[in-house]
């Protein structure tokens, strides 16, 4: 009896593996959170020179160790990425403790790919300002080569730091330093 | 006894078929399309009253960013933009902008949710609702 029901369950699982999952409703719905993220990710610069802002941004991303993947200056886009270690001491210690106490190996984060995409856009009635918007995502793999995190980074501190550095970088670019 | 053996054989056969069903179909995925191509194009597309391709593309980019996508690629000549949204899932979207009739741009979107094509009208309706809003806003901000 048990075997039969197990077989039936297995068949159901196999069949359902072929059917599609649906897009979550909130995925394409503009939420108040999206709007506050936009403010966080955007900074305006008083200039008409969009290309200068874009190349200063690309320079800064290189300073931060990103490799450029794609660019489209006509539309003000630069995308870049970097692969880095994702090992966190606390998690490793936790895994060791669990292994000692229970004899179970817990997967720990090993590697991450960080992707950043930066878009510039002239704004204002006379297009006399340039909006710069940065968005960052990361995917983390654990030591079993499985994805443990796939997320958008919305940490205000990261964006503030980036834009402070960008302001400096634009200043240097403008003064040819 | 005989009956249960028959049943076990039958179950085994169904299991094998369902396994092969998935495997044989996996190469078919290359050229797989939804049953109705016309219908699919219909709800993946919208026309906008503008002749400014660049502005339309830039509005598409900012709408995708507003929705939490990061922009992977953009091309002015092809009029295409691709972006990815991650949040425990992966939603990938490609949007193309083509001049249609005079003073009209055809915007077409297609999306992939994890490993399946999005063929449900609702996500596209949501995307175009956001795009329409920002198209309206930019049109009234700049003109």
Coordinates of C-alpha atoms in Angstrom, one line a residue:
Chain A
X1 CA 0.0 0.0 0.0
X2 CA 2.7 2.4 1.0
X3 CA 4.8 1.6 -2.1
X4 CA 1.8 2.2 -4.3
X5 CA 1.0 5.6 -2.9
X6 CA 4.7 6.5 -3.0
X7 CA 4.7 5.6 -6.7
X8 CA 1.6 7.7 -7.4
X9 CA 3.2 10.7 -5.6
X10 CA 6.3 10.3 -7.6
X11 CA 4.4 10.3 -10.8
X12 CA 2.5 13.4 -9.8
X13 CA 5.8 15.2 -8.9
X14 CA 7.3 14.2 -12.2
X15 CA 4.3 15.4 -14.2
X16 CA 4.0 18.7 -12.2
X17 CA 7.7 19.3 -12.9
X18 CA 6.7 20.0 -16.5
X19 CA 4.1 22.6 -15.7
X20 CA 4.8 26.3 -15.4
X21 CA 5.0 28.5 -12.3
X22 CA 3.3 31.9 -12.4
X23 CA 4.9 35.3 -12.0
X24 CA 4.1 36.7 -8.5
X25 CA 1.6 39.6 -8.7
X26 CA 3.8 42.1 -7.0
X27 CA 6.7 41.5 -9.3
X28 CA 5.5 43.9 -12.0
X29 CA 3.4 46.2 -9.7
X30 CA 4.8 49.5 -8.7
X31 CA 4.9 49.6 -4.9
X32 CA 5.7 52.5 -2.5
X33 CA 8.9 50.6 -1.7
X34 CA 9.9 50.8 -5.4
X35 CA 9.5 54.6 -5.3
X36 CA 11.7 55.0 -2.1
X37 CA 14.3 52.7 -3.8
X38 CA 14.3 55.0 -6.8
X39 CA 15.2 58.0 -4.6
X40 CA 17.9 56.0 -3.0
X41 CA 19.4 54.9 -6.3
X42 CA 19.2 58.2 -8.1
X43 CA 21.4 61.3 -7.9
X44 CA 21.2 64.5 -10.1
X45 CA 24.1 66.5 -11.4
X46 CA 23.9 70.0 -12.8
X47 CA 25.4 69.5 -16.3
X48 CA 24.4 69.0 -19.9
X49 CA 27.3 66.7 -20.6
X50 CA 25.7 63.3 -20.2
X51 CA 28.7 61.5 -21.8
X52 CA 31.1 63.0 -19.3
X53 CA 28.9 61.7 -16.4
X54 CA 28.8 58.3 -18.0
X55 CA 32.5 57.9 -18.5
X56 CA 33.2 59.3 -15.0
X57 CA 30.7 56.6 -13.7
X58 CA 32.4 53.9 -15.7
X59 CA 35.8 55.0 -14.3
X60 CA 34.4 54.8 -10.7
X61 CA 33.0 51.3 -11.3
X62 CA 36.5 50.3 -12.5
X63 CA 38.0 51.8 -9.3
X64 CA 35.6 49.6 -7.4
X65 CA 36.9 46.5 -9.2
X66 CA 34.0 45.9 -11.6
X67 CA 34.6 44.6 -15.1
X68 CA 32.5 46.3 -17.7
X69 CA 30.1 43.8 -19.5
X70 CA 28.0 46.0 -21.7
X71 CA 27.6 49.7 -22.6
X72 CA 25.3 51.7 -24.7
X73 CA 26.4 55.4 -24.6
X74 CA 23.4 56.4 -26.9
X75 CA 21.0 55.4 -24.1
X76 CA 23.3 56.2 -21.2
X77 CA 23.9 52.6 -20.0
X78 CA 26.9 50.8 -18.4
X79 CA 26.6 47.4 -16.9
X80 CA 29.4 45.6 -15.1
X81 CA 30.0 42.8 -12.7
X82 CA 32.6 41.3 -10.3
X83 CA 33.0 37.8 -8.8
X84 CA 34.1 37.8 -5.2
X85 CA 34.2 35.5 -2.2
X86 CA 31.0 35.3 -0.2
X87 CA 32.5 33.6 2.9
X88 CA 31.3 35.2 6.1
X89 CA 33.1 34.2 9.3
X90 CA 29.9 34.0 11.4
X91 CA 28.3 31.5 9.0
X92 CA 31.4 29.4 8.9
X93 CA 31.6 29.3 12.7
X94 CA 27.9 28.4 12.9
X95 CA 28.4 25.6 10.4
X96 CA 31.3 24.2 12.4
X97 CA 29.3 24.3 15.6
X98 CA 26.4 22.5 14.0
X99 CA 28.7 19.9 12.6
X100 CA 30.3 19.2 15.9
X101 CA 27.0 19.1 17.9
X102 CA 24.8 17.2 15.4
X103 CA 27.2 15.7 12.9
X104 CA 25.4 17.4 10.1
X105 CA 27.2 19.4 7.3
X106 CA 25.4 22.7 6.7
X107 CA 26.2 24.4 3.4
X108 CA 27.9 27.8 3.7
X109 CA 28.1 30.6 1.2
X110 CA 31.2 30.5 -1.0
X111 CA 31.1 32.7 -4.0
X112 CA 29.1 35.7 -5.3
X113 CA 28.6 37.5 -8.5
X114 CA 27.8 41.2 -8.0
X115 CA 26.2 43.0 -11.0
X116 CA 25.8 46.7 -11.2
X117 CA 23.9 48.6 -13.9
X118 CA 24.1 52.4 -14.2
X119 CA 21.9 54.5 -16.3
X120 CA 22.2 58.2 -17.1
X121 CA 19.4 60.4 -18.3
X122 CA 19.0 64.1 -19.2
X123 CA 16.2 65.6 -17.2
X124 CA 14.6 69.0 -16.7
X125 CA 12.8 71.3 -19.2
X126 CA 16.0 72.3 -20.9
X127 CA 17.7 69.0 -20.2
X128 CA 20.2 70.9 -18.1
X129 CA 20.5 68.1 -15.4
X130 CA 21.6 64.5 -15.6
X131 CA 20.0 61.9 -13.5
X132 CA 22.3 58.9 -12.6
X133 CA 20.6 55.8 -11.4
X134 CA 22.6 52.8 -10.1
X135 CA 21.0 49.4 -9.4
X136 CA 22.9 46.4 -7.9
X137 CA 22.0 42.7 -7.7
X138 CA 23.9 39.8 -6.4
X139 CA 23.7 36.0 -6.7
X140 CA 25.4 33.9 -4.0
X141 CA 26.5 30.3 -4.4
X142 CA 27.1 27.9 -1.5
X143 CA 29.9 25.3 -1.2
X144 CA 27.6 22.8 -2.9
X145 CA 27.4 25.0 -6.0
X146 CA 23.8 25.8 -5.4
X147 CA 22.3 29.3 -5.5
X148 CA 21.7 30.4 -1.9
X149 CA 20.7 34.0 -2.6
X150 CA 19.5 36.0 -5.6
X151 CA 18.6 39.5 -4.6
X152 CA 18.5 43.1 -5.3
X153 CA 20.7 45.2 -3.1
X154 CA 18.9 48.2 -1.5
X155 CA 21.3 49.1 1.2
X156 CA 21.1 53.0 1.5
X157 CA 24.7 53.2 2.8
X158 CA 26.1 51.5 -0.3
X159 CA 24.3 54.0 -2.6
X160 CA 25.3 57.0 -0.6
X161 CA 28.9 56.0 -0.6
X162 CA 28.8 55.4 -4.4
X163 CA 27.3 58.8 -5.1
X164 CA 29.8 60.6 -2.8
X165 CA 32.6 58.9 -4.7
X166 CA 30.9 59.7 -8.1
X167 CA 30.7 63.4 -7.2
X168 CA 34.4 63.4 -6.6
X169 CA 35.1 61.5 -9.7
X170 CA 33.0 63.9 -11.8
X171 CA 34.9 66.8 -10.2
X172 CA 38.2 65.1 -11.2
X173 CA 37.0 64.4 -14.7
X174 CA 35.8 68.1 -15.2
X175 CA 39.1 69.4 -14.1
X176 CA 41.1 66.8 -16.1
X177 CA 42.9 65.4 -13.1
Chain B
X1 CA -1.6 -11.0 -6.3
X2 CA -1.8 -10.9 -10.1
X3 CA -3.9 -7.8 -10.0
X4 CA -1.4 -5.9 -7.9
X5 CA 1.5 -7.0 -10.2
X6 CA -0.4 -5.6 -13.2
X7 CA -0.9 -2.4 -11.4
X8 CA 2.7 -2.1 -10.4
X9 CA 3.7 -2.7 -14.1
X10 CA 1.3 -0.1 -15.2
X11 CA 2.6 2.4 -12.7
X12 CA 6.1 1.6 -13.8
X13 CA 5.2 2.2 -17.4
X14 CA 3.5 5.5 -16.7
X15 CA 6.6 6.6 -14.7
X16 CA 8.9 5.8 -17.6
X17 CA 6.7 7.6 -20.1
X18 CA 6.4 10.7 -17.9
X19 CA 10.2 10.6 -17.6
X20 CA 10.8 10.3 -21.3
X21 CA 8.1 12.8 -22.0
X22 CA 10.1 15.4 -20.2
X23 CA 13.4 14.4 -21.8
X24 CA 12.2 14.1 -25.4
X25 CA 10.4 17.4 -25.0
X26 CA 13.5 19.2 -23.7
X27 CA 15.0 19.7 -27.2
X28 CA 11.6 20.7 -28.5
X29 CA 11.9 23.7 -26.2
X30 CA 14.3 25.4 -28.8
X31 CA 11.5 26.1 -31.2
X32 CA 8.6 25.9 -28.8
X33 CA 6.0 28.7 -29.1
X34 CA 2.7 29.2 -27.5
X35 CA -0.4 27.8 -29.3
X36 CA -1.5 31.2 -30.6
X37 CA 1.3 33.4 -31.9
X38 CA -1.1 36.1 -32.9
X39 CA -2.7 36.3 -29.4
X40 CA 0.7 36.3 -27.8
X41 CA 1.9 39.2 -29.9
X42 CA -1.3 41.0 -29.2
X43 CA -0.9 41.2 -25.4
X44 CA 2.9 41.6 -25.6
X45 CA 2.6 44.7 -27.7
X46 CA 1.3 48.3 -27.3
X47 CA 1.4 51.3 -29.7
X48 CA 2.4 54.7 -28.4
X49 CA 1.8 58.0 -30.2
X50 CA 5.3 59.3 -30.5
X51 CA 8.0 59.4 -33.2
X52 CA 10.9 59.7 -30.7
X53 CA 12.5 56.3 -30.5
X54 CA 15.2 57.4 -28.1
X55 CA 12.8 58.9 -25.6
X56 CA 10.6 55.8 -25.8
X57 CA 13.7 53.6 -25.1
X58 CA 14.8 55.7 -22.2
X59 CA 11.4 55.6 -20.7
X60 CA 11.3 51.8 -21.1
X61 CA 14.7 51.7 -19.3
X62 CA 13.5 53.9 -16.4
X63 CA 10.2 52.0 -16.1
X64 CA 12.1 48.7 -15.8
X65 CA 14.3 50.2 -13.2
X66 CA 11.3 51.5 -11.3
X67 CA 10.0 48.0 -11.2
X68 CA 13.2 46.7 -9.7
X69 CA 14.9 45.4 -12.8
X70 CA 18.6 45.9 -13.5
X71 CA 19.3 46.7 -17.1
X72 CA 21.5 44.1 -18.7
X73 CA 21.7 45.4 -22.3
X74 CA 20.4 48.1 -24.5
X75 CA 20.8 48.8 -28.2
X76 CA 19.7 52.0 -29.9
X77 CA 19.8 50.6 -33.5
X78 CA 17.8 47.5 -32.7
X79 CA 15.7 49.4 -30.2
X80 CA 16.0 46.7 -27.6
X81 CA 16.4 46.7 -23.8
X82 CA 16.9 43.6 -21.6
X83 CA 16.7 43.6 -17.8
X84 CA 16.6 41.1 -14.9
X85 CA 14.8 41.2 -11.6
X86 CA 15.9 39.0 -8.8
X87 CA 14.0 38.4 -5.6
X88 CA 14.2 34.7 -4.8
X89 CA 13.2 34.3 -8.4
X90 CA 14.6 35.4 -11.7
X91 CA 12.4 37.4 -14.1
X92 CA 14.0 38.4 -17.3
X93 CA 12.4 40.8 -19.8
X94 CA 13.3 42.0 -23.2
X95 CA 11.5 45.0 -24.7
X96 CA 11.8 46.2 -28.2
X97 CA 10.8 49.6 -29.7
X98 CA 10.1 49.8 -33.4
X99 CA 8.7 52.7 -35.5
X100 CA 5.4 51.5 -36.9
X101 CA 3.1 53.9 -38.7
X102 CA 3.8 57.6 -38.9
X103 CA 4.1 59.1 -35.4
X104 CA 3.8 55.7 -33.8
X105 CA 6.1 53.4 -31.9
X106 CA 5.4 49.7 -31.3
X107 CA 6.6 48.5 -28.0
X108 CA 6.9 44.8 -27.5
X109 CA 7.8 42.9 -24.4
X110 CA 8.6 39.3 -23.7
X111 CA 9.4 37.8 -20.3
X112 CA 10.9 34.6 -18.8
X113 CA 10.1 33.6 -15.2
X114 CA 12.8 31.3 -13.9
X115 CA 12.8 28.7 -16.7
X116 CA 9.4 29.3 -18.3
X117 CA 8.1 31.7 -20.8
X118 CA 5.5 34.1 -19.5
X119 CA 2.4 33.6 -21.6
X120 CA -0.1 34.9 -19.2
X121 CA -1.5 38.3 -20.2
X122 CA -1.6 39.8 -16.7
X123 CA 2.1 40.5 -16.1
X124 CA 2.3 42.3 -19.5
X125 CA -0.8 44.4 -18.7
X126 CA 0.9 45.4 -15.4
X127 CA 4.2 46.3 -17.2
X128 CA 2.4 48.4 -19.9
X129 CA 0.3 50.1 -17.2
X130 CA 3.5 51.4 -15.6
X131 CA 5.1 52.2 -19.0
X132 CA 2.0 54.2 -20.0
X133 CA 2.2 56.2 -16.8
X134 CA 5.8 57.2 -17.3
X135 CA 5.3 57.8 -21.1
X136 CA 2.5 60.2 -20.2
X137 CA 4.6 61.9 -17.5
X138 CA 7.7 62.3 -19.7
X139 CA 5.5 63.5 -22.6
X140 CA 4.0 66.2 -20.4
X141 CA 7.3 67.1 -18.7
X142 CA 9.3 67.7 -21.9
X143 CA 6.8 69.0 -24.4

